[in-house]
Coordinates of C-alpha atoms and ligand atoms in Angstrom, one line a residue:
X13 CA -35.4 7.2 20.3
X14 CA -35.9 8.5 17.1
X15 CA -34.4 12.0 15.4
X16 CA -36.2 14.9 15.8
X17 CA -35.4 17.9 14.1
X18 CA -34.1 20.3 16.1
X19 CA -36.6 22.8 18.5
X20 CA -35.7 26.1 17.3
X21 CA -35.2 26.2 13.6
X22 CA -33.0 28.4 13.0
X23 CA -30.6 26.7 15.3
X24 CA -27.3 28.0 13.9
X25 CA -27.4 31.2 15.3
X26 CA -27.7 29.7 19.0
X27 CA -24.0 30.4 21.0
X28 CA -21.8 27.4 20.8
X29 CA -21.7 25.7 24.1
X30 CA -18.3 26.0 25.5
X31 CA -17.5 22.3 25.7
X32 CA -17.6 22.2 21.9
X33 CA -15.9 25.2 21.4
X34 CA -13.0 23.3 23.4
X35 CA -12.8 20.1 21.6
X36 CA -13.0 21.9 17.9
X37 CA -10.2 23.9 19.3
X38 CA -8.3 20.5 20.5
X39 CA -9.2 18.9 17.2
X40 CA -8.1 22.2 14.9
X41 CA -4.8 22.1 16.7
X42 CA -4.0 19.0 16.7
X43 CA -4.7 18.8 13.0
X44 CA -2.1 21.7 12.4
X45 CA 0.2 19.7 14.4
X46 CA -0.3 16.5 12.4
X47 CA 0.0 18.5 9.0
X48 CA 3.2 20.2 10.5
X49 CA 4.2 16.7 11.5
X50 CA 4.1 14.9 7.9
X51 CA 7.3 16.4 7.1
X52 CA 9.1 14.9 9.6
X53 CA 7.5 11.5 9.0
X54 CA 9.1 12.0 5.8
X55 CA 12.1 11.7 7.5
X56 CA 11.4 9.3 10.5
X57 CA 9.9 5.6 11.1
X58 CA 10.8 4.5 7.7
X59 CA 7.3 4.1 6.6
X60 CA 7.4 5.9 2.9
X61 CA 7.5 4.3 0.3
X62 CA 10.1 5.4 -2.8
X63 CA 9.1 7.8 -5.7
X64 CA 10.3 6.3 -7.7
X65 CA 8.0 6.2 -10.9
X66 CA 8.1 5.8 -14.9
X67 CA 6.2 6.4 -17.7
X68 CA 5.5 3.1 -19.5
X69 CA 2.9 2.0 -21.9
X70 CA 1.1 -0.5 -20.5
X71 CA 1.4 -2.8 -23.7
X72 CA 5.1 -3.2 -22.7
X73 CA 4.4 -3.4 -18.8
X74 CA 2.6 -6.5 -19.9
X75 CA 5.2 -7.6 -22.1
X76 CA 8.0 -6.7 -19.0
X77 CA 5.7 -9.0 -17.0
X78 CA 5.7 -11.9 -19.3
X79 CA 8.9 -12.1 -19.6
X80 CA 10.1 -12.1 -16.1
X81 CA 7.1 -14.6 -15.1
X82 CA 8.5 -17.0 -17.9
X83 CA 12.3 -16.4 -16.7
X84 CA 11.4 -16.8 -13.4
X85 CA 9.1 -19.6 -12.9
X86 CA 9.2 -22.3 -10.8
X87 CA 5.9 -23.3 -10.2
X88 CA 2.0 -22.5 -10.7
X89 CA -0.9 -21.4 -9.0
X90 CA -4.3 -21.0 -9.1
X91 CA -4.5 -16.9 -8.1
X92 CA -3.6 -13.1 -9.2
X93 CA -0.4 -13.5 -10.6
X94 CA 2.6 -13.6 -10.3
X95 CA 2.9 -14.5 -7.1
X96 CA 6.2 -13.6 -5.8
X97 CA 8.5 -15.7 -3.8
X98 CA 10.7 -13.7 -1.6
X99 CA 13.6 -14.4 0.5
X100 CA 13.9 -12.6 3.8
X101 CA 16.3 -10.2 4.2
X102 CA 17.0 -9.5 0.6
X103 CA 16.1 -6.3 -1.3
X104 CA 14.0 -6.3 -4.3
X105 CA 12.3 -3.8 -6.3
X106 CA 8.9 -4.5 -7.3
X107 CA 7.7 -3.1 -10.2
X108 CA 3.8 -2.5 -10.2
X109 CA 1.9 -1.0 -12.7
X110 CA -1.8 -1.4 -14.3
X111 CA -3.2 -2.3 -17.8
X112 CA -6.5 -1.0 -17.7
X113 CA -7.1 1.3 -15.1
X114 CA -6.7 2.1 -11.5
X115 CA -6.5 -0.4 -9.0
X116 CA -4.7 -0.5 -5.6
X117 CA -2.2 -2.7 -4.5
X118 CA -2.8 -3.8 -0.7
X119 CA -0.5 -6.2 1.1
X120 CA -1.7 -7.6 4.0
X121 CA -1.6 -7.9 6.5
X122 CA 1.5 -5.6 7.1
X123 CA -1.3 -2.8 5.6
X124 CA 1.2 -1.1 2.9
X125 CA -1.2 0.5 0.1
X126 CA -0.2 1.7 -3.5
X127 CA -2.6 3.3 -5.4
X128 CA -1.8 1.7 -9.2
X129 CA -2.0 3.5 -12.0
X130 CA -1.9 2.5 -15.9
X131 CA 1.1 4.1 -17.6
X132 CA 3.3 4.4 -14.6
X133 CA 5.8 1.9 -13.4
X134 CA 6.0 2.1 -9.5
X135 CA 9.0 0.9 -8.2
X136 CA 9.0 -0.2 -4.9
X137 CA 12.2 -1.3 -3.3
X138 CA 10.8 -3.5 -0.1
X139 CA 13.5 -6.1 2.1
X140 CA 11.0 -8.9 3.8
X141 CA 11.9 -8.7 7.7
X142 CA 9.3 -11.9 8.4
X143 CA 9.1 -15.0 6.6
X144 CA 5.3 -16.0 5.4
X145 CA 2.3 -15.7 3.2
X146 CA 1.5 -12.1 2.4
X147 CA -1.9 -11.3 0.9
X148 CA -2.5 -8.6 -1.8
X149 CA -5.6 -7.5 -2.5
X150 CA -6.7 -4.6 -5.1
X151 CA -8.4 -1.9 -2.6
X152 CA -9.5 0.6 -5.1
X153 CA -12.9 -0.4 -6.5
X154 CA -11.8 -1.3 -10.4
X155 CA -14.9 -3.1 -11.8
X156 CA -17.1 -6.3 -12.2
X157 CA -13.6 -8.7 -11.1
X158 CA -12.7 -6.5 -8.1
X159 CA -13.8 -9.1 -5.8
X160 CA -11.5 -11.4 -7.1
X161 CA -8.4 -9.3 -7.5
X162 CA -6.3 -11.5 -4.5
X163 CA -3.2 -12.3 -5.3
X164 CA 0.2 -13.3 -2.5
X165 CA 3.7 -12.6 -1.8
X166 CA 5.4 -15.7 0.0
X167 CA 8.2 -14.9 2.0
X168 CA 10.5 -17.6 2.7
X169 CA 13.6 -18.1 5.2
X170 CA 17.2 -17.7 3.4
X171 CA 17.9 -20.8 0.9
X172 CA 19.9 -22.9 3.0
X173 CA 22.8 -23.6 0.9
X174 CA 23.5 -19.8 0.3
X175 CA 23.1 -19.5 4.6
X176 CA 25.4 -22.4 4.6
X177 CA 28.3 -20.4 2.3
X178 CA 27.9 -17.7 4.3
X179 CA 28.5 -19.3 7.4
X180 CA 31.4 -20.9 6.1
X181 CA 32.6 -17.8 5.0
X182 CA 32.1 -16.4 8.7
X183 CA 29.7 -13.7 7.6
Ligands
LIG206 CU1 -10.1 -3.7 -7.7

């Protein structure tokens, strides 16, 4: 079948048929509802993310990045890095920001996206509930190396000997 125009030109002016007039109704309200509803999603299901944000140039975000990937390396990778190593059921606060421009920070496949900007430090305070290998990809379209913007989170079960002291200590 291919597309026609329509027969009558001036087709706008024809009375809406009454089964569209219902669904844009259906689809109006329910949009109102939705919009009313963000609020209490603010509150509810626990699926926003913290405000928290700084200003920071993004000469010394790289130099903040540096440093911590120096103090705390154990091992290395070929991929986007750092590539965090995470125990579960422990709280961290990721710090994510950008040197260039925008880019988007997607971790998969739990599906949580940040939109990341250059000169603002997002902190992210996130507590692993599964252990495994996350993926991050950037999902805002940043240039020629988008493609390869893939980076990971591994999420590991507690170290044994600190589950070992806290079963000893009964907790
Ligand atoms: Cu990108």
């Amino acid at each position: 079948m291919s597309v026609t125009p329509p027969a009558k030109r001036i087709w706008w002016n024809e009375p809406i048929e009454k089964v569209e007039l219902i669904w844009i109704v259906i689809a109006f309200l329910w949009g109102l509802f939705m919009f009313g509803f963000m609020i209490a999603w603010h509150f509810i299901g626990q699926q926003n993310l913290n405000r928290e944000a700084y200003r920071i140039a993004p000469s010394n975000y790289e130099a903040k990045v540096e440093a911590f990937a120096s103090k705390h390396k154990v091992r290395e990778e070929k991929q986007w890095w750092p590539i965090l190593e995470l125990e579960k059921g422990k709280s961290y606060r990721l710090h994510i920001s950008s040197l260039d421009w925008q880019h988007g920070f997607s971790l998969q496949p739990v599906n949580i996206n940040i939109q990341v900007h250059p000169g603002y430090e997002h902190v992210i305070t996130l507590t692993p509930t599964e252990s495994g290998e996350f993926g991050i990809i950037c999902n805002e379209f940043c240039g020629i190396g988008h493609h390869q913007m893939a980076g990971k989170i591994y999420v590991t079960e507690q170290k044994r000997a600190e589950a070992g002291a806290r079963l000893a200590e009964g907790r």
